Every structure is written in structure tokens, then in C-alpha cells.
Short mmCIF file of C-alpha atoms in Angstrom, two decimals:
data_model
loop_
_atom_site.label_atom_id
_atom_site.label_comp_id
_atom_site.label_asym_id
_atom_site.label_seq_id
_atom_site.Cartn_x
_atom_site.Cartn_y
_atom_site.Cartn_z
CA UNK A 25 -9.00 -1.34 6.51
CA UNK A 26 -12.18 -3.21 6.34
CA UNK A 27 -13.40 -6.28 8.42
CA UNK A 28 -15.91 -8.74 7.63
CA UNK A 29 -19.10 -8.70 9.77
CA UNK A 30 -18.72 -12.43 10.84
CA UNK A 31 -15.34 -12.05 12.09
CA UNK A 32 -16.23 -14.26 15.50
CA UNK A 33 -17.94 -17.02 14.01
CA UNK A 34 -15.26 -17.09 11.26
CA UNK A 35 -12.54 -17.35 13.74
CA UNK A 36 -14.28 -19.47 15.73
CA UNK A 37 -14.66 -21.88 12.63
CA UNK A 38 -11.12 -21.62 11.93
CA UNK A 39 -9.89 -22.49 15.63
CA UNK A 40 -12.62 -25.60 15.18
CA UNK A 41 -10.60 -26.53 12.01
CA UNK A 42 -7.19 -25.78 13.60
CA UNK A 43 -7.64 -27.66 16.71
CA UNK A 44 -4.98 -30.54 15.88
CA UNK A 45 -2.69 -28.05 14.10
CA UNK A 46 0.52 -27.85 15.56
CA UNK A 47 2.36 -24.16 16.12
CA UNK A 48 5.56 -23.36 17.07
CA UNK A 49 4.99 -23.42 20.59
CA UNK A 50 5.10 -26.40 23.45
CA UNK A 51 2.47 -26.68 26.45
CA UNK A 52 4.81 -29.76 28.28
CA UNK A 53 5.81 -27.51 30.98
CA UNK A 54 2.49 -27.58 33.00
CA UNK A 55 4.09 -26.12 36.24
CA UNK A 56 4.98 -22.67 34.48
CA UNK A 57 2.33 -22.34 31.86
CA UNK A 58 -0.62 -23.23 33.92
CA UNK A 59 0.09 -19.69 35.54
CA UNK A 60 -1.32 -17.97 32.23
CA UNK A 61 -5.28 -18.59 32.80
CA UNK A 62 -4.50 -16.86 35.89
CA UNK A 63 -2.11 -13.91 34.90
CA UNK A 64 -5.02 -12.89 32.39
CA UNK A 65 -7.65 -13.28 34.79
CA UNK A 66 -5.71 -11.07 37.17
CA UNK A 67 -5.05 -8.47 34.47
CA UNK A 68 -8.28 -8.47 32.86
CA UNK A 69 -9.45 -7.98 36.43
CA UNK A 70 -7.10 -5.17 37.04
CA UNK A 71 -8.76 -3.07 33.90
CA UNK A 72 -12.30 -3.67 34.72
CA UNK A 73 -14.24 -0.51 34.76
CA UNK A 74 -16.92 0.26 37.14
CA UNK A 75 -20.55 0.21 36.63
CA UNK A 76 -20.93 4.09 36.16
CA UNK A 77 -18.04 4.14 34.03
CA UNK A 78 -19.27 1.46 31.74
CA UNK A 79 -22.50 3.65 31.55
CA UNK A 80 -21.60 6.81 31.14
CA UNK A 81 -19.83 7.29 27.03
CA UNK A 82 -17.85 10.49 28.42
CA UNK A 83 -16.82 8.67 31.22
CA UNK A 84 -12.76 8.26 31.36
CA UNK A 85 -11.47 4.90 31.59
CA UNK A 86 -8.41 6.02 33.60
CA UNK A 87 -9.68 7.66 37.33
CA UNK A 88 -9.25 11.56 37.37
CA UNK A 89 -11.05 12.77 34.46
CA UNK A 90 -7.63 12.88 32.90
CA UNK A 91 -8.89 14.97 30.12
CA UNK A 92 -5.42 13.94 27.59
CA UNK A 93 -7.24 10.46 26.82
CA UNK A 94 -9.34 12.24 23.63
CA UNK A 95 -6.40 13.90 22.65
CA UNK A 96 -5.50 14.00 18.60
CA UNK A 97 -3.40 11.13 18.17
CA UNK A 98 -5.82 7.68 18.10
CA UNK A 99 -3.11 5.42 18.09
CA UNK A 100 -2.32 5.51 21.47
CA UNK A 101 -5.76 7.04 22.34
CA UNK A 102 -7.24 3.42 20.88
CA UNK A 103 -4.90 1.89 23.37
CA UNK A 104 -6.10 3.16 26.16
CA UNK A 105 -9.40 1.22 26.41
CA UNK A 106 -9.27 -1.99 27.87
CA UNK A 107 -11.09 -4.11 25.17
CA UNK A 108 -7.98 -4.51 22.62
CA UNK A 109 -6.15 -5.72 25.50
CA UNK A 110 -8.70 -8.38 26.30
CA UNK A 111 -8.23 -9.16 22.19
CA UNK A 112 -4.54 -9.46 22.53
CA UNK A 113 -4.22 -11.26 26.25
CA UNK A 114 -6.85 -13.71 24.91
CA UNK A 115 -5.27 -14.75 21.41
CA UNK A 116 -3.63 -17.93 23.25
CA UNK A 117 -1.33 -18.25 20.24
CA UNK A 118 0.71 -14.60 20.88
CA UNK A 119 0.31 -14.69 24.87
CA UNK A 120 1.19 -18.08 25.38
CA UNK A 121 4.22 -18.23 23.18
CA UNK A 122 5.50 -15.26 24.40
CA UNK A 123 5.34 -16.73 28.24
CA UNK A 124 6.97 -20.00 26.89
CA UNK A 125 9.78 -18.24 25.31
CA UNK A 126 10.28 -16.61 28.58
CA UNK A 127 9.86 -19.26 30.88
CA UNK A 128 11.66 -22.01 28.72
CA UNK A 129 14.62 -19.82 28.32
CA UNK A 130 15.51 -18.03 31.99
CA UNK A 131 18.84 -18.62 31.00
CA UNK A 132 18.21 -15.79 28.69
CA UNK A 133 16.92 -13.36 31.71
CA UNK A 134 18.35 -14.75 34.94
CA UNK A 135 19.39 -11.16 36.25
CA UNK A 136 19.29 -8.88 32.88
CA UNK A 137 17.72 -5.59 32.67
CA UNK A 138 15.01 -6.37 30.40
CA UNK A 139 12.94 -3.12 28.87
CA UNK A 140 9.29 -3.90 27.62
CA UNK A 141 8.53 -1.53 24.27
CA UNK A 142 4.70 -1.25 24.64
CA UNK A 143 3.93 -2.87 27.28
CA UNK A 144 0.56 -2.44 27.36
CA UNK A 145 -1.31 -4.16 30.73
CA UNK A 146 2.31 -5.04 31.43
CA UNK A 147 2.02 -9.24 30.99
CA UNK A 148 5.22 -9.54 29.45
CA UNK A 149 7.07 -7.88 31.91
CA UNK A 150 5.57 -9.85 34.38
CA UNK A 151 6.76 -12.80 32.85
CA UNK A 152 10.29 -11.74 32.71
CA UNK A 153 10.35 -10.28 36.50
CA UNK A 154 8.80 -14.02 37.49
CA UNK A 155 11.75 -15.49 35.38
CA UNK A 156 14.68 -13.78 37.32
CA UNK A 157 14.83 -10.84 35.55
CA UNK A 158 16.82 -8.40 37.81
CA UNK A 159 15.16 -5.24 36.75
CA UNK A 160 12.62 -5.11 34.17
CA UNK A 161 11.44 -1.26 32.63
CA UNK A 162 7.76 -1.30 30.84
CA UNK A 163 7.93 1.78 28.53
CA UNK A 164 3.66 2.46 27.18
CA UNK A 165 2.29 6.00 26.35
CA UNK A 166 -1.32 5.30 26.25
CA UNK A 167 -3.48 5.73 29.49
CA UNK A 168 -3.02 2.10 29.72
CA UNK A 169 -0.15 2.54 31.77
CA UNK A 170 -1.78 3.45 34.64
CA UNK A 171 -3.12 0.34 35.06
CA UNK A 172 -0.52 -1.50 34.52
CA UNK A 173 1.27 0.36 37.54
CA UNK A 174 -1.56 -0.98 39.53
CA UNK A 175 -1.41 -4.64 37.91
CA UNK A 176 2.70 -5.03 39.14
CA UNK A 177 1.62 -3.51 42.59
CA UNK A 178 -1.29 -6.06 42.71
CA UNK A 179 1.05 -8.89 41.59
CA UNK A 180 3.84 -8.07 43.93
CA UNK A 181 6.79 -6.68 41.60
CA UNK A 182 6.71 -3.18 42.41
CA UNK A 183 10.53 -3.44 43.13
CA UNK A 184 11.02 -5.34 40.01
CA UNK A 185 9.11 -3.68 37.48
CA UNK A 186 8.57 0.37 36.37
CA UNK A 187 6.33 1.51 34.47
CA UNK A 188 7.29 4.49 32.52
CA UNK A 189 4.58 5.92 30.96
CA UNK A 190 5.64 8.34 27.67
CA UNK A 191 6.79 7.80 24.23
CA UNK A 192 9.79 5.78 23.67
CA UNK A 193 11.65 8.52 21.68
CA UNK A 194 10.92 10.71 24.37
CA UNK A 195 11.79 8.71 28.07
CA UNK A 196 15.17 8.77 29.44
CA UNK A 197 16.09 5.40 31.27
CA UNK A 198 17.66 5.27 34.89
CA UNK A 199 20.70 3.18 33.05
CA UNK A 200 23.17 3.52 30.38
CA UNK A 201 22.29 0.31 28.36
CA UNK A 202 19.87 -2.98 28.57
CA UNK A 203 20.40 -6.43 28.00
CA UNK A 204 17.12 -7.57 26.26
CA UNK A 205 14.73 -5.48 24.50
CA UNK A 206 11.41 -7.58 24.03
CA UNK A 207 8.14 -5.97 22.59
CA UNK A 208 4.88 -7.06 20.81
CA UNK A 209 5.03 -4.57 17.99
CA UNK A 210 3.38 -6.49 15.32
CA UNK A 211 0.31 -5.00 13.44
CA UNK A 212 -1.92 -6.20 10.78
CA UNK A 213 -0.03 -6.88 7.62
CA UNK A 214 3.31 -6.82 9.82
CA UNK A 215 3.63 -3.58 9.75
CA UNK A 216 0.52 -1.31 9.86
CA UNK A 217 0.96 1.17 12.78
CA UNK A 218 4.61 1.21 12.21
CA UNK A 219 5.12 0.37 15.54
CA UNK A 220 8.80 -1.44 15.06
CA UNK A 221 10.11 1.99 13.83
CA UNK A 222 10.20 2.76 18.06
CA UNK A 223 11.70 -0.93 18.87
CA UNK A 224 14.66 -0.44 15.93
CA UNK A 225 15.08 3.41 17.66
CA UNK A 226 15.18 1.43 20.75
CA UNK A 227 17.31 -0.90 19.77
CA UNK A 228 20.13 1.75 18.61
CA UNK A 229 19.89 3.88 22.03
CA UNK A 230 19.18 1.49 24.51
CA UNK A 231 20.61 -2.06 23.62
CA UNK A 232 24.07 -3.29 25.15
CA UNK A 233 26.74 -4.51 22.69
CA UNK A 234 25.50 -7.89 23.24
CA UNK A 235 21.60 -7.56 23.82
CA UNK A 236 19.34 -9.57 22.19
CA UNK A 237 15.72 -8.42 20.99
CA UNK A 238 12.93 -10.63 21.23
CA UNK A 239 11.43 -11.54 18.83
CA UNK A 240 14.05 -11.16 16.46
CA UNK A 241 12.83 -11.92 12.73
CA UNK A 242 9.50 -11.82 11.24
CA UNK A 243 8.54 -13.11 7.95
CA UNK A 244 6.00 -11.40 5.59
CA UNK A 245 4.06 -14.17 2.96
CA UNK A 246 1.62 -13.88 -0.01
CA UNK A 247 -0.74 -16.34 -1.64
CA UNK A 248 -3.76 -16.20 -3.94
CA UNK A 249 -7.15 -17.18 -3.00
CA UNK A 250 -10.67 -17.94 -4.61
CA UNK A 251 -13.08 -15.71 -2.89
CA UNK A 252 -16.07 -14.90 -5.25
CA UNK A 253 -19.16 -15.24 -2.68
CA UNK A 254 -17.42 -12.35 0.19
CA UNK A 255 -15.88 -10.28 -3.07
CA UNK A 256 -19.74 -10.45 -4.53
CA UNK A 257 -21.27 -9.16 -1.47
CA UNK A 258 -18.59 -6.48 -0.39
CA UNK A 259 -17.09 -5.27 -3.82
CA UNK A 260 -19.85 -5.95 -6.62
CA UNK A 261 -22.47 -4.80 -3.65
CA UNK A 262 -21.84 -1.30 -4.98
CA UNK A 263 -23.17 -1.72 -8.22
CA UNK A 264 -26.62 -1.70 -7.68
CA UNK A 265 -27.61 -0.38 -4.33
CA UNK A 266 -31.78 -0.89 -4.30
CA UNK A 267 -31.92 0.24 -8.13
CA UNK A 268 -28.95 2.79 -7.28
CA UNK A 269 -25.32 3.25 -8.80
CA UNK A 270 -23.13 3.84 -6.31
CA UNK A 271 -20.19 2.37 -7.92
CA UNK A 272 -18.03 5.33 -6.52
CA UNK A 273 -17.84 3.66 -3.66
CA UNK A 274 -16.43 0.14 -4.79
CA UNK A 275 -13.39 1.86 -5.70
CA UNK A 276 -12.46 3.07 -2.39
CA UNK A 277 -13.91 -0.25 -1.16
CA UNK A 278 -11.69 -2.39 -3.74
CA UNK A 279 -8.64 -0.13 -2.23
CA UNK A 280 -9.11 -1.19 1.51
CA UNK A 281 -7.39 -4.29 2.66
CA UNK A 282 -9.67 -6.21 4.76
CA UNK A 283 -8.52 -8.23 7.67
CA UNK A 284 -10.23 -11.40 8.50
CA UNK A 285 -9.87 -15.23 8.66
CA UNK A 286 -9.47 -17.15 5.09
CA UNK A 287 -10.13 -20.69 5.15
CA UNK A 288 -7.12 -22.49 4.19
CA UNK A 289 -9.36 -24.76 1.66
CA UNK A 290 -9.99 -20.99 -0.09
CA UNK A 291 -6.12 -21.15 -1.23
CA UNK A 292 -5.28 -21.78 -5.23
CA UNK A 293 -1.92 -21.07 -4.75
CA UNK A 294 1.97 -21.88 -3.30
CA UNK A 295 2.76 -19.28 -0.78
CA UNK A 296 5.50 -17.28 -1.02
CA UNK A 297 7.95 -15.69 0.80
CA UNK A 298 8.37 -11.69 -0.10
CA UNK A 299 10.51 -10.74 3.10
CA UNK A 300 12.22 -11.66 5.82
CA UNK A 301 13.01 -8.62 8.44
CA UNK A 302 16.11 -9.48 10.58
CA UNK A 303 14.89 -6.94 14.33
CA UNK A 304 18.84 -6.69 15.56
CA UNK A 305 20.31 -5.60 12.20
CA UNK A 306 17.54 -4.10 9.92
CA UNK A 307 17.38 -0.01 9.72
CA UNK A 308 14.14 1.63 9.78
CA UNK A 309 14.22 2.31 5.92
CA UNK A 310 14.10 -1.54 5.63
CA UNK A 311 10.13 -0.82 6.28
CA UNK A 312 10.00 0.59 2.93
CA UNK A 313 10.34 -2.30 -0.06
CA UNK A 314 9.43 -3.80 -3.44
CA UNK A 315 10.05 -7.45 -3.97
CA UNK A 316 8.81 -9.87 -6.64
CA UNK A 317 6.44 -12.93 -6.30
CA UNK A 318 5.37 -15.75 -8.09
CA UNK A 319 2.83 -18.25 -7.44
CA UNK A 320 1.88 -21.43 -8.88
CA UNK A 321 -1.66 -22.79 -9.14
CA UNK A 322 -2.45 -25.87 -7.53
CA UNK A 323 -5.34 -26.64 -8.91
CA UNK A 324 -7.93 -25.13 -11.81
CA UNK A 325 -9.40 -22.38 -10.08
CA UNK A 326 -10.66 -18.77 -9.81
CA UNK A 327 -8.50 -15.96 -8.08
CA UNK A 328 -10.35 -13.07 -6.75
CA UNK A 329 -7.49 -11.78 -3.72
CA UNK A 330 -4.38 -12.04 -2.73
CA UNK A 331 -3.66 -12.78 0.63
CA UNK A 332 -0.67 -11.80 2.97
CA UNK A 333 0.33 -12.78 6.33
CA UNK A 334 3.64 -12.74 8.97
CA UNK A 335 5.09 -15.22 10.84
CA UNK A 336 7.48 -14.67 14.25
CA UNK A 337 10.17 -16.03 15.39
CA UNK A 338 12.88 -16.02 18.71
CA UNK A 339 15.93 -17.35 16.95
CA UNK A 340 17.85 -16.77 20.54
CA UNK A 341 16.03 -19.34 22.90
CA UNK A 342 17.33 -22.70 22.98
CA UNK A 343 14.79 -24.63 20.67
CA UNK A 344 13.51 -22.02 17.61
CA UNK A 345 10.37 -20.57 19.19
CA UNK A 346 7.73 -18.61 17.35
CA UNK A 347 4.29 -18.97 15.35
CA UNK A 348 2.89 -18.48 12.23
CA UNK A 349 -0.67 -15.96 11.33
CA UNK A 350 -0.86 -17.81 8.16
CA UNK A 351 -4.16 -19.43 7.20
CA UNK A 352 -3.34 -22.84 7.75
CA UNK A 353 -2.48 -22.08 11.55
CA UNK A 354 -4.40 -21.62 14.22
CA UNK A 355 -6.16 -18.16 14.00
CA UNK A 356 -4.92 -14.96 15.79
CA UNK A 357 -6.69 -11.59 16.84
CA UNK A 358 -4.39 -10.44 13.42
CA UNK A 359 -5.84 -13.00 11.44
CA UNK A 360 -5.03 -12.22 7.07
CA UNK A 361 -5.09 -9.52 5.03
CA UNK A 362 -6.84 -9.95 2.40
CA UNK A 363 -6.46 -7.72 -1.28
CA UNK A 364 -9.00 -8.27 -3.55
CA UNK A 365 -8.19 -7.73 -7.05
CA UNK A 366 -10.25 -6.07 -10.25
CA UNK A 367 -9.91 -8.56 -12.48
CA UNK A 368 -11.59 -12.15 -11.43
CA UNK A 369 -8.45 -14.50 -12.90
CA UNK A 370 -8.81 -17.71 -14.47
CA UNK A 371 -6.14 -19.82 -13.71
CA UNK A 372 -5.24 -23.46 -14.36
CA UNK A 373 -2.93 -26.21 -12.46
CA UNK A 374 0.89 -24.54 -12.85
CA UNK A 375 0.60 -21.79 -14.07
CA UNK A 376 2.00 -18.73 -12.60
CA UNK A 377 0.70 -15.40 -11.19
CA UNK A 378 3.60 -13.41 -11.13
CA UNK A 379 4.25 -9.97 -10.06
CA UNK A 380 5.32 -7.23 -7.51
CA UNK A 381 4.54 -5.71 -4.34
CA UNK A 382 5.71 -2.14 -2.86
CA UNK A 383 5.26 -1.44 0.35
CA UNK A 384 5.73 1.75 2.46
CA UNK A 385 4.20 3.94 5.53
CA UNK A 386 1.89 7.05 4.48
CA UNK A 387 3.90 10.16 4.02
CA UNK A 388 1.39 11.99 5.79
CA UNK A 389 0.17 9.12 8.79
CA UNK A 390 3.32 6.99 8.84
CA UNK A 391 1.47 4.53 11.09
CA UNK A 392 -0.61 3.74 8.10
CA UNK A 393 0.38 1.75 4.79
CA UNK A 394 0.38 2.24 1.16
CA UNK A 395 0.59 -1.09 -1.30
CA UNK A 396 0.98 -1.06 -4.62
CA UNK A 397 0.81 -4.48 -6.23
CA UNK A 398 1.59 -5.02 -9.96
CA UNK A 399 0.28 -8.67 -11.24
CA UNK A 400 0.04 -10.36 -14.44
CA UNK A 401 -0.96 -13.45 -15.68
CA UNK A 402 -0.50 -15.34 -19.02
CA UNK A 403 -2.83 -18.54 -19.20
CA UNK A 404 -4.74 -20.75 -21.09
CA UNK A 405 -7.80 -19.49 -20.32
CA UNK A 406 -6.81 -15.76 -18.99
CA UNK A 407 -4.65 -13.20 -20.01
CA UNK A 408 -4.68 -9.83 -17.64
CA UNK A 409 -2.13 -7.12 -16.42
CA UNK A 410 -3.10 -4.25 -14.08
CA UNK A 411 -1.44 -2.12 -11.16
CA UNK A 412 -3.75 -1.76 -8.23
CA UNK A 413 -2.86 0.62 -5.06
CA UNK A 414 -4.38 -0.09 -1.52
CA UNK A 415 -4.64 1.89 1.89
CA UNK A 416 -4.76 0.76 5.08
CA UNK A 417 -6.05 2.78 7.58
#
């Protein structure tokens, strides 16, 4: 899974373009959502290392030497350092609607037992403890968990809060059933590191008869971009490498999604809908899928990727809350993914690129995925067909 090497200025463009762009969440309560600046600050305080730390590469982030954080399994390893937490707390768009679904809706947790699934520094439980939540439990199996023990002690919600530090398969809860279930689970693409395979297990063991999960349906979309100055200087690159073929390589590069900002005025398409994942019925096979798609040209133009990207939403709060990661709204740390394809495709005003996708977790990393797209097109000016397989990792 590839990124492009002007990630920050390109998101920094985009949230210049995106400025007046309206998203699916409301700053009009002033009183409650003013406290955000100031719950980050506190946490990114909180996970601060110290000077020698900082220095020293072997040095462990969590005090003790505990010796587990370069243990085999990355994924929660890569969670352990404070840095993607900084990411996440800082994308305004997933923090702050996440507080105002909270906040806006205390009907919702006025004294519930609330349980966190990766809960990370621990922000969302904090918001649910400071809207009435009678108990809430924060469930995280990286080293991260540690601080976020000291992050509720800090902020005063010792009695409130616990942290339970483990896998959710593997914890056993202090009570028979909770009311909510609330989690930030979503990867790049939706779904890469398969975390909402632990929130649907969750869901089954945990969740009361009438418990709600938040949020409860996510949307996956795809649409068709021109991109022929990037796919020149990442894919084509390979071709001629100072008088050298290395063309071996473009192959494996042509197979790696890459995840990075598209500028909306890049899109030659409609977007599509492929699937719409409902969190309080679905079953975990539901990850696994092939659906059709079919999009229209909007204009003569040149397709060199496909792009796909989610949106979120909390169909349980008063007012439909959520947001979009599309490329027309403001930009998020998961920003698009981004599929180039083979063939460069010549396509005029209405007519259709039609085709499949499969997706599916890696039988041997299930946090990863395998996409197979199958496209064709039957134009004017361009006739192609091909199947094309990517990996992210």
C-alpha cells in the first residue's frame, strides 16, 4: 500500500479547497465542542515521550522496558507509538464528529454501560463518561493502553472509565451485557486491517438485546479518475531507470493501492455505490464480496485509476450524523485509495465503464486485502477488457 511523497502538501491543498464544504457534522454547540482543542491537547500531552526516549531508537515508548512492544504482530505493535494517534486525534473531521454524536445525543448514554472497541488514547470514552455515561469499559491491546490509564486518571474518570488492556476475543467483562458498543474501526479502503471483524464478535457476545453500535453503517464508493502525470512518475518510472529495465518492479508497483488525496477536479466519472455494510446486523462473512459497477463519463477524458472511498454514518442519534472520505469532502488522515489501471482508457461524455469488484481479507494476513477488479469498456474511441488483482499491505 503505497503513498505519495507529497501527502502533506496535498492534503493541505485539499483542506484549502474544502474549506466551505459542508460535512455531516454541526459546530453550533460552542459550550460542548470547544472542549475538543483541549481534550487533544491533554492527550497528546499525556503520550509525550521524554527527551532520552525520543533519542534513543531502542528506547520503549511505554516505561519499564516492557520488552512485548517488538513482539511479531505489527498491527498492534504500530499502535503503540504515539504518532498515529496524533494522525487520528488531529483529523478534525473523525474526532470532532465523533464528540458531536456523543454530546448531541446524551439521551443515547445518560447512564448506559458503554464499551470502547479500540480505544486507543481513550478520547472516546472520555466523551461518553463526560456525557453521563454510567460506566464506560475501553478495551485496546497495544501498549497504548497504558497511557490511556494515565490519560482517565489525569482527567478525573478513574471511577468512570477502565481500561482493559488485551484482545477483544480474549477479555472477559465485569458484566453480563452492554448497552452501546462504539469503536473507530475504520481502515483505509473500509476495511484494511479487518478491524470490524472484533466489533461484529463484540457485538454478538457483549451487546444487550437492545444495544445500539455506533457507528452503525458505512458505505464503500468507486469512481474513475484521470491521473496521467502521478501514474507517469510512479508506474511508467520503472521502465527506464537511468538507462535500466526494471520493469519487474512496475508490476508489483501497478498491484499496490496507493492511499492519498485526489483532487475532486481529477474525477471523469459518476460515483457509485458498491456496498452498504449495516454494523448491528451484518455477519463477519459480509467482509468478503463481489458487486458490479458502472460509471458514466462526464466529460471526454482519460482514465488512468479507479478510485474508492467510505462514508460513516450514526443512524441512531436524533439528526443523521456522520461524514463522508470521499474526494469532494474535506480530507481525512484515510484520505482515497487509489487503483491504477494497465490500460490508459479513452473515454467520451456517457459512456460507461462497467465492471466488477471482489473483495476479501488475505488468507494468510487477514488484516490485509486482496481486490480483484474486472473492467471493460466499449467506446468510440477505446475498446479494452482486462482483470487486474491488487494487495494491500
Amino acid at each position: 500500500m503505497g503513498r505519495r511523497k507529497n501527502n502533506q502538501n496535498s492534503m493541505s491543498l485539499n483542506n484549502a479547497q474544502h474549506q466551505a464544504t459542508k460535512i455531516c457534522f454541526n459546530d453550533d454547540e460552542e459550550e460542548e465542542n470547544s472542549n475538543l482543542d483541549d481534550s487533544i491537547v491533554a492527550t497528546e500531552k499525556a503520550i509525550a515521550m521524554d527527551d532520552v526516549t525520543m533519542s534513543d531508537p531502542n528506547g520503549s515508548f511505554v516505561d519499564g522496558g516492557d520488552d512485548d512492544n517488538t513482539s511479531a504482530d505489527y498491527y498492534f505493535d504500530s499502535y503503540s507509538h504515539f504518532g498515529i494517534h496524533e494522525e487520528m486525534l488531529k483529523d478534525v473531521v473523525r474526532t470532532k464528529t465523533y464528540q458531536n454524536v456523543i454530546f448531541q445525543n446524551k439521551f443515547l448514554f445518560k447512564d448506559k454501560i458503554v464499551l470502547d472497541v479500540g480505544a486507543g488514547t481513550g478520547i472516546l470514552s472520555l466523551f461518553c463518561a463526560k456525557a453521563g455515561a454510567a460506566h464506560v469499559y475501553a478495551v485496546e491491546c497495544s501498549h497504548i493502553a497504558n497511557m490511556a490509564k494515565e490519560i482517565v486518571e489525569s482527567n478525573g474518570y478513574s471511577n468512570v472509565i477502565t481500561v482493559l488492556k488485551g484482545k477483544i476475543e480474549d477479555i472477559e467483562l465485569p458484566v453480563a451485557k452492554v448497552d452501546i458498543i462504539i469503536s473507530e474501526w475504520m481502515g483505509y479502503f473500509l476495511l484494511f486491517e479487518n478491524m470490524l471483524n472484533s466489533v461484529l464478535y463484540t457485538r454478538d457476545k457483549w451487546l444487550a438485546n437492545d444495544g445500539i453500535v455506533l457507528p452503525d453503517k458505512a458505505s464503500l464508493y468507486l469512481t474513475a479518475i484521470e491521473d496521467a502525470e502521478y501514474k507517469e512518475d510512479k508506474i511508467e518510472f520503472w521502465n527506464n531507470v537511468y538507462g535500466f529495465d526494471m520493469t519487474c518492479i512496475k508490476k508489483q508497483a501497478m498491484g499496490e493501492p496507493l492511499v492519498d488525496t485526489v483532487d475532486q477536479n481529477q474525477i471523469v466519472t459518476n460515483c457509485q455505490l458498491l456496498k452498504t455494510m449495516d454494523i448491528s446486523k451484518m455477519a463477519s462473512g459480509d467482509t468478503s464480496f463481489t458487486v458490479p459497477f458502472k460509471l458514466v463519463a462526464e466529460r471526454d477524458d482519460y482514465i488512468h485509476a479507479l478510485v474508492a472511498y467510505f462514508d460513516v454514518s450514526f443512524t441512531k442519534c436524533h439528526k443523521l450524523m456522520g461524514f463522508s472520505t470521499g474526494p469532494r469532502s474535506r480530507a481525512t488522515h484515510w484520505k482515497q485509495t487509489v487503483l491504477y489501471l494497465e490500460d490508459v482508457l479513452t473515454i467520451c461524455q456517457g459512456e460507461a465503464l462497467t465492471g466488477s469488484m471482489t473483495v476479501a481479507p488475505n488468507k494468510k494476513n487477514p488484516r490485509d486485502i486482496d481486490i480483484t477488479i474486472k473492467y471493460s469498456l466499449n467506446g468510440q474511441r477505446c475498446v479494452a477488457s482486462r482483470t487486474q488483482h491488487y494487495k494491500m499491505r
